[in-house]
mmCIF file of C-alpha atoms in Angstrom:
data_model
loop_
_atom_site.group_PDB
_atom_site.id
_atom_site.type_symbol
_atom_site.label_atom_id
_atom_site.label_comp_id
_atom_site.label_asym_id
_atom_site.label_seq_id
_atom_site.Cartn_x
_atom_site.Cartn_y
_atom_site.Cartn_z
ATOM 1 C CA UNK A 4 61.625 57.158 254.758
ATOM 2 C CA UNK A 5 58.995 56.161 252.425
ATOM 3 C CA UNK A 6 60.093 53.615 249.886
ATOM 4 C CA UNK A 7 58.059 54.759 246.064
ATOM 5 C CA UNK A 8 59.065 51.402 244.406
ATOM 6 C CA UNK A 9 61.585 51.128 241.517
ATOM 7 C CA UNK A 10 62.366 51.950 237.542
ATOM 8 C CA UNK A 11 64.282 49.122 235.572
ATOM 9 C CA UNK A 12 65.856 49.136 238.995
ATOM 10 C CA UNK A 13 66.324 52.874 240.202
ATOM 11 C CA UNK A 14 65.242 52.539 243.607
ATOM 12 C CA UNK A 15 62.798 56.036 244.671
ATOM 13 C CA UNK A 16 62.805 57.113 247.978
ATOM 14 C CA UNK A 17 61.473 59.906 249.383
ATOM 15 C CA UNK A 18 62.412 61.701 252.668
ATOM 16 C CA UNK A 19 60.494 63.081 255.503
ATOM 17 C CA UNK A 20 61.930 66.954 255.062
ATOM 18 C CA UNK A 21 60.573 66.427 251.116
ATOM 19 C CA UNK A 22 57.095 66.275 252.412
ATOM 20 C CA UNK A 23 57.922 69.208 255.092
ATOM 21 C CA UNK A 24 59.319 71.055 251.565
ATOM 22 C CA UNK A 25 55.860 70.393 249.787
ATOM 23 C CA UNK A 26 53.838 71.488 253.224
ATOM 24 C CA UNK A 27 55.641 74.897 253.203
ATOM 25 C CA UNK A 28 54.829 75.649 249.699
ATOM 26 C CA UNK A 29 51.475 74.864 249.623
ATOM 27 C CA UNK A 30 51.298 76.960 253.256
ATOM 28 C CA UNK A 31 53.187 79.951 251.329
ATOM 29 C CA UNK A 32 51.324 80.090 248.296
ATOM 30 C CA UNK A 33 47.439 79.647 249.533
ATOM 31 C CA UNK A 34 45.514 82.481 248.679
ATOM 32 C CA UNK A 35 42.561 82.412 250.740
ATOM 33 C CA UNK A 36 40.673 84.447 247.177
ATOM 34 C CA UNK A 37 41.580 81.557 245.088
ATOM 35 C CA UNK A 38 41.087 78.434 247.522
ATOM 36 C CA UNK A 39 43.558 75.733 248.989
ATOM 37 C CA UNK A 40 42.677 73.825 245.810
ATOM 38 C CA UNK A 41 45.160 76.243 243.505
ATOM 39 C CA UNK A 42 47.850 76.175 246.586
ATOM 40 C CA UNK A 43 47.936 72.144 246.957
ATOM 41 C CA UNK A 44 48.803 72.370 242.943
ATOM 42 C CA UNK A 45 52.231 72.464 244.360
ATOM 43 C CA UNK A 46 52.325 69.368 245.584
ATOM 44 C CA UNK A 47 51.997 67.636 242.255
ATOM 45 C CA UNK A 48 54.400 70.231 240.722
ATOM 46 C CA UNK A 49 57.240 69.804 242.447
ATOM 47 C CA UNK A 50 56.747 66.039 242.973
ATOM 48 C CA UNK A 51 56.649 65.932 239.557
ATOM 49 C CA UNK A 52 59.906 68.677 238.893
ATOM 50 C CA UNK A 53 62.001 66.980 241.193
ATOM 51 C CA UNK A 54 61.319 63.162 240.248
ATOM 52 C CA UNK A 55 61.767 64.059 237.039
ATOM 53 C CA UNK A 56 64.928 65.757 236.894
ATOM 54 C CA UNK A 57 66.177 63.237 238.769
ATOM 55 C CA UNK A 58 64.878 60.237 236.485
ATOM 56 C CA UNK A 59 67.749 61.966 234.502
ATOM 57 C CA UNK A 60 70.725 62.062 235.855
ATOM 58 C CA UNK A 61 69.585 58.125 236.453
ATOM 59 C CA UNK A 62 68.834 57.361 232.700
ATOM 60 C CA UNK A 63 72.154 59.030 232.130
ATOM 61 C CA UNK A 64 74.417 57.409 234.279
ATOM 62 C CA UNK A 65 72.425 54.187 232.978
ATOM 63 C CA UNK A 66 73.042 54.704 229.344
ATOM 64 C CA UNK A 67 76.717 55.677 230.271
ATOM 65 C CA UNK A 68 76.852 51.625 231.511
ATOM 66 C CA UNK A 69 77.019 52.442 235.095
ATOM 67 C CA UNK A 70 74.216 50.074 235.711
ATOM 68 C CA UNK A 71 70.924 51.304 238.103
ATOM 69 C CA UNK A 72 70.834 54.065 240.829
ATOM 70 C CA UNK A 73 68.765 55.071 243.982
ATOM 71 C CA UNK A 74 66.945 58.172 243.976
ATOM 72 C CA UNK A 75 65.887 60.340 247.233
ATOM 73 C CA UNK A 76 63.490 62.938 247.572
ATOM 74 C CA UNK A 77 64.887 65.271 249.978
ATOM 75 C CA UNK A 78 64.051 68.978 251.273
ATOM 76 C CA UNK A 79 67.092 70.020 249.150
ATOM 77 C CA UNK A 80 65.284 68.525 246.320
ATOM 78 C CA UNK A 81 66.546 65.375 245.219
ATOM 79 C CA UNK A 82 70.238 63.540 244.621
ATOM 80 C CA UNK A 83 70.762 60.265 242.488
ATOM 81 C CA UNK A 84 73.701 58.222 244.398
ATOM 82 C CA UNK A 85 75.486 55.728 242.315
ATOM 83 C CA UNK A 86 78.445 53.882 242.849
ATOM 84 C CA UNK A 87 80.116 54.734 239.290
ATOM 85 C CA UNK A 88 83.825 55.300 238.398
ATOM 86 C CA UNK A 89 82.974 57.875 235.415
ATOM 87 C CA UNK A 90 85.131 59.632 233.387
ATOM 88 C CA UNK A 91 85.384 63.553 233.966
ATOM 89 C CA UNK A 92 83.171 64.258 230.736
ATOM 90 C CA UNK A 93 80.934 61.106 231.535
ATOM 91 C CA UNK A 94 80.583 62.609 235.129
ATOM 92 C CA UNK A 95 79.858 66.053 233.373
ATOM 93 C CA UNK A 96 76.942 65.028 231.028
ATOM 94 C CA UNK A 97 75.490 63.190 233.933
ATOM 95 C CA UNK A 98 75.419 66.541 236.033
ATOM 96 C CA UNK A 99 73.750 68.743 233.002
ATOM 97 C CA UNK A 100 71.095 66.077 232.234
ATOM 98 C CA UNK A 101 69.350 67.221 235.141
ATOM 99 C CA UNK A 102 68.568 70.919 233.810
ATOM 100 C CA UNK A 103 68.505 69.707 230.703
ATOM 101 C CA UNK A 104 64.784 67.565 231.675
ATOM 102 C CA UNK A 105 63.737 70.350 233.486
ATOM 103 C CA UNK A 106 64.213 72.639 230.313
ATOM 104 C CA UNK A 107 62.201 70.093 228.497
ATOM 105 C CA UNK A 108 59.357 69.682 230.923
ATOM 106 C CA UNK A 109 58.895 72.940 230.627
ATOM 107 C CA UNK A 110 58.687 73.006 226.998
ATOM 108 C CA UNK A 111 56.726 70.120 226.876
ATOM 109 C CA UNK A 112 54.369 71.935 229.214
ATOM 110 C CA UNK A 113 54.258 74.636 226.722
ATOM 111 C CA UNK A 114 53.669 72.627 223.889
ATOM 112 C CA UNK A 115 50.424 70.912 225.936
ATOM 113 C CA UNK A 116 48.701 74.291 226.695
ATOM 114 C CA UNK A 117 48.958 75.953 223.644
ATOM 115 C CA UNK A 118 47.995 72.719 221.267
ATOM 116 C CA UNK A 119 46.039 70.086 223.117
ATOM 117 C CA UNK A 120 41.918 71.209 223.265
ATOM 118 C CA UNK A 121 41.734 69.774 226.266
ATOM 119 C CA UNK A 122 44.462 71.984 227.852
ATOM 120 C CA UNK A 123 42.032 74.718 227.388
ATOM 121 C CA UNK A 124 39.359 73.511 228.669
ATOM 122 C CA UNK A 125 40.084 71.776 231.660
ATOM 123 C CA UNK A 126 40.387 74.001 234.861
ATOM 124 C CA UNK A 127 42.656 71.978 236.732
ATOM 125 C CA UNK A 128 45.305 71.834 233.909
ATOM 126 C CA UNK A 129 44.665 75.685 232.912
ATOM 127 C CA UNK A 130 46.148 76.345 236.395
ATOM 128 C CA UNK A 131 48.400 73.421 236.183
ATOM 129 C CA UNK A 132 50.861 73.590 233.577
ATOM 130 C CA UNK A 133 51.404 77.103 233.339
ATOM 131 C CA UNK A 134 52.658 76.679 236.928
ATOM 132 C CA UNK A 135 54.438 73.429 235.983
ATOM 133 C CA UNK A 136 55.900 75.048 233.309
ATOM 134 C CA UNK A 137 57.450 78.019 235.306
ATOM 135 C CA UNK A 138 58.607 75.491 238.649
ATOM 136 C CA UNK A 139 60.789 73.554 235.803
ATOM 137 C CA UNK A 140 62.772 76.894 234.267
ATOM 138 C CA UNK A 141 63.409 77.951 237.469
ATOM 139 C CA UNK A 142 64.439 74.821 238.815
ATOM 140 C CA UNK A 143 66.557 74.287 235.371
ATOM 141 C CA UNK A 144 68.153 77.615 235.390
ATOM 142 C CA UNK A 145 68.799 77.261 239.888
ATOM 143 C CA UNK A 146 70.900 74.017 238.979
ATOM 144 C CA UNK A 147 72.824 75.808 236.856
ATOM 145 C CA UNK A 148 74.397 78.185 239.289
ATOM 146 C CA UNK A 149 78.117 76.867 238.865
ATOM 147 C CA UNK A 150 77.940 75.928 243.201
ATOM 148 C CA UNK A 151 78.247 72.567 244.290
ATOM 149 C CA UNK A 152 75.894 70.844 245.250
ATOM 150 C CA UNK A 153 73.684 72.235 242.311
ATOM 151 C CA UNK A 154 74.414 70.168 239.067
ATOM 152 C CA UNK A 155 76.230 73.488 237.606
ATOM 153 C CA UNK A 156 78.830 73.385 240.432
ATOM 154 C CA UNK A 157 79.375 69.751 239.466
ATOM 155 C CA UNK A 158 79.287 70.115 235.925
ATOM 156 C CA UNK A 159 82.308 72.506 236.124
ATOM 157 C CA UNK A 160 84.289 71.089 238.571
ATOM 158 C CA UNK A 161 84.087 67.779 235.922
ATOM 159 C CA UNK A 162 84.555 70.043 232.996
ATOM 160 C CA UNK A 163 87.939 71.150 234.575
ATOM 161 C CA UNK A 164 88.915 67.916 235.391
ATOM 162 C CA UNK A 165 88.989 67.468 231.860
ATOM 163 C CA UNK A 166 91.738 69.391 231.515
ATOM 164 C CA UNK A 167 93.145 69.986 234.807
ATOM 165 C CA UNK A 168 94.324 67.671 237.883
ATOM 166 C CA UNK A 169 91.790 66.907 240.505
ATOM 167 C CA UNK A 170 93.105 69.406 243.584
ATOM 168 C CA UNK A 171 93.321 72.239 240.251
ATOM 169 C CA UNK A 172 89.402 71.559 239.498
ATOM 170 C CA UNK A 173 88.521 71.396 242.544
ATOM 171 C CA UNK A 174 89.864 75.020 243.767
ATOM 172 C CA UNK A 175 88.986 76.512 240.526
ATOM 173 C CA UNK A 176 85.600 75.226 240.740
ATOM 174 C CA UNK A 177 84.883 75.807 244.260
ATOM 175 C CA UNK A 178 85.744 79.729 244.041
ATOM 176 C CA UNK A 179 84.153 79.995 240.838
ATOM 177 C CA UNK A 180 81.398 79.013 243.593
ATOM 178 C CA UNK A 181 81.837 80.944 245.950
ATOM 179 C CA UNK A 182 81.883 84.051 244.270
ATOM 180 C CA UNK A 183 79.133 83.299 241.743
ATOM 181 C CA UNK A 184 77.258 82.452 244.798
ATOM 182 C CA UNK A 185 77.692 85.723 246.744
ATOM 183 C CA UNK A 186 76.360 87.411 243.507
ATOM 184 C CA UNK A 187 73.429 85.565 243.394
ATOM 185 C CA UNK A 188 72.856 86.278 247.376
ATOM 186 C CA UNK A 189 73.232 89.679 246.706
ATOM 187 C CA UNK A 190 70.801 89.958 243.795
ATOM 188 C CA UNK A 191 68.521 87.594 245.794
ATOM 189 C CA UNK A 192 68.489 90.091 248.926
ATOM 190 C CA UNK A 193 67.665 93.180 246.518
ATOM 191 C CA UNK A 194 65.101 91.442 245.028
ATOM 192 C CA UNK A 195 63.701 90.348 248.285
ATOM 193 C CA UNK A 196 64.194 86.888 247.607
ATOM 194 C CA UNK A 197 65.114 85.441 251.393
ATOM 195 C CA UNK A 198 64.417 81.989 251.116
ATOM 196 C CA UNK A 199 66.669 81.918 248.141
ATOM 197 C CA UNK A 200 69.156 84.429 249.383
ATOM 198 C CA UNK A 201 69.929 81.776 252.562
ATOM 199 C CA UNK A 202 69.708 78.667 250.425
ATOM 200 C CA UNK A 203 72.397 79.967 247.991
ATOM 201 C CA UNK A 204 74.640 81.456 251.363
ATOM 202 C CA UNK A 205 74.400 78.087 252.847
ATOM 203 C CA UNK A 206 75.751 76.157 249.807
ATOM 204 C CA UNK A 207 78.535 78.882 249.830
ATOM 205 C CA UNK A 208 79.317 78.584 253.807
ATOM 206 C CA UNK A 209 79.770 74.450 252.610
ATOM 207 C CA UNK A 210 82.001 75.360 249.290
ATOM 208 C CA UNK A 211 83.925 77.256 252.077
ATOM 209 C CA UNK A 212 84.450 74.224 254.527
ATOM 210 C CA UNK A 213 85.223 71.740 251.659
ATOM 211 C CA UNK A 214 87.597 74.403 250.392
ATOM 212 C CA UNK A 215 89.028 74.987 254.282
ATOM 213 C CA UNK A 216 89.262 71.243 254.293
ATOM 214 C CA UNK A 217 91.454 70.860 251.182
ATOM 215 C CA UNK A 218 93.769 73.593 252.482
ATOM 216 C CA UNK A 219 94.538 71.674 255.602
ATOM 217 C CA UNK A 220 94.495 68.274 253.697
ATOM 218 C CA UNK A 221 95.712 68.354 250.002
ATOM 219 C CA UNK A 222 92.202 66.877 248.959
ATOM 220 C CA UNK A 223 88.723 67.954 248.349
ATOM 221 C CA UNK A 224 86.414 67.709 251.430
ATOM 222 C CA UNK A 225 83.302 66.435 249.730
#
């Protein structure tokens, strides 16, 4: 575990497999044309992507009054743990804020390589933000598959609980899940997409254990 150092409190770890995450990027995407310098890119990218998205659910649960959080970069990505007793559309906001950054990064990206001279000019951000730009939608639009863990999963489970009783949300949300899931598998496959096709299947293989679990037990098993 490698301890980053703190934000107005919010502790930032980061995790061994995070650094195992970076490695096989970098190892996928080197192009022995373009150089290792345009394949080690990734490493700032999704430092940067992750940290950032995760900054805020942190600055949301802090403006919500639920006081600081700890951060940790993991080969999942990242989570924010926080010992909070949120309402359900509190807890809800908290979960979209995530994608929300993301969206905005990329923007902001945008914005940067289309306006700023410099942008233009320099090599290393010519080849940076485009990339930066395209890590953050996809990592915005990933979260918002509606399957826990992702923040989509979460968001609806807290939207229903809204409305709904906690064991109610909790089924709804998981099968919404599950089946949401298998499409995406499916579309992943056809695509050719493996990496993503067995991430998604093994978030749906857990949705499917927490949902065995509350079968057996009345409650959710997360």
């Amino acid at each position: 575990m490698l301890h980053l150092g703190s934000i107005r409190g919010t502790t930032i770890d980061v995790d061994l497999s995070f650094l195992i995450l970076i490695v096989f990027f970098i190892a996928t995407s080197y192009n022995p044309a373009a150089g290792i310098q345009y394949a080690l890119l990734w490493a700032p990218v999704i430092f940067i992507s992750v940290l950032v998205h995760e900054l805020a659910h942190a600055a949301t649960i802090g403006l919500f009054g639920f006081g600081s959080s700890e951060i940790l970069l993991t080969g999942m990505g990242g989570v924010t743990m926080n010992r909070r007793r949120a309402k359900a559309w509190q807890d809800m906001f908290i979960s979209l804020a995530g994608p929300i950054s993301s969206f905005l990064l990329a923007w902001i990206c945008n914005q940067i390589s289309m306006r700023a001279g410099i942008a233009q000019t320099d090599r290393m951000l010519q080849a940076l933000l485009p990339i930066l730009a395209l890590a953050n939608m996809f990592w915005g639009i990933f979260n918002l598959i509606p399957l826990a863990p992702l923040d989509g999963g979460h968001a609806v489970r807290n939207f229903l609980r809204i409305f709904l009783r906690e064991g109610s949300a909790f089924a709804i949300a998981v099968w919404i899940g599950m089946v949401v899931g298998t499409g995406v598998v499916i579309w992943a496959l056809l695509g050719r997409q493996f990496f993503l096709a067995l991430f998604i299947a093994f978030f749906i293989y857990r949705n499917y254990q927490h949902w065995a679990h509350f079968r057996s037990h009345g409650t959710p098993g997360d």
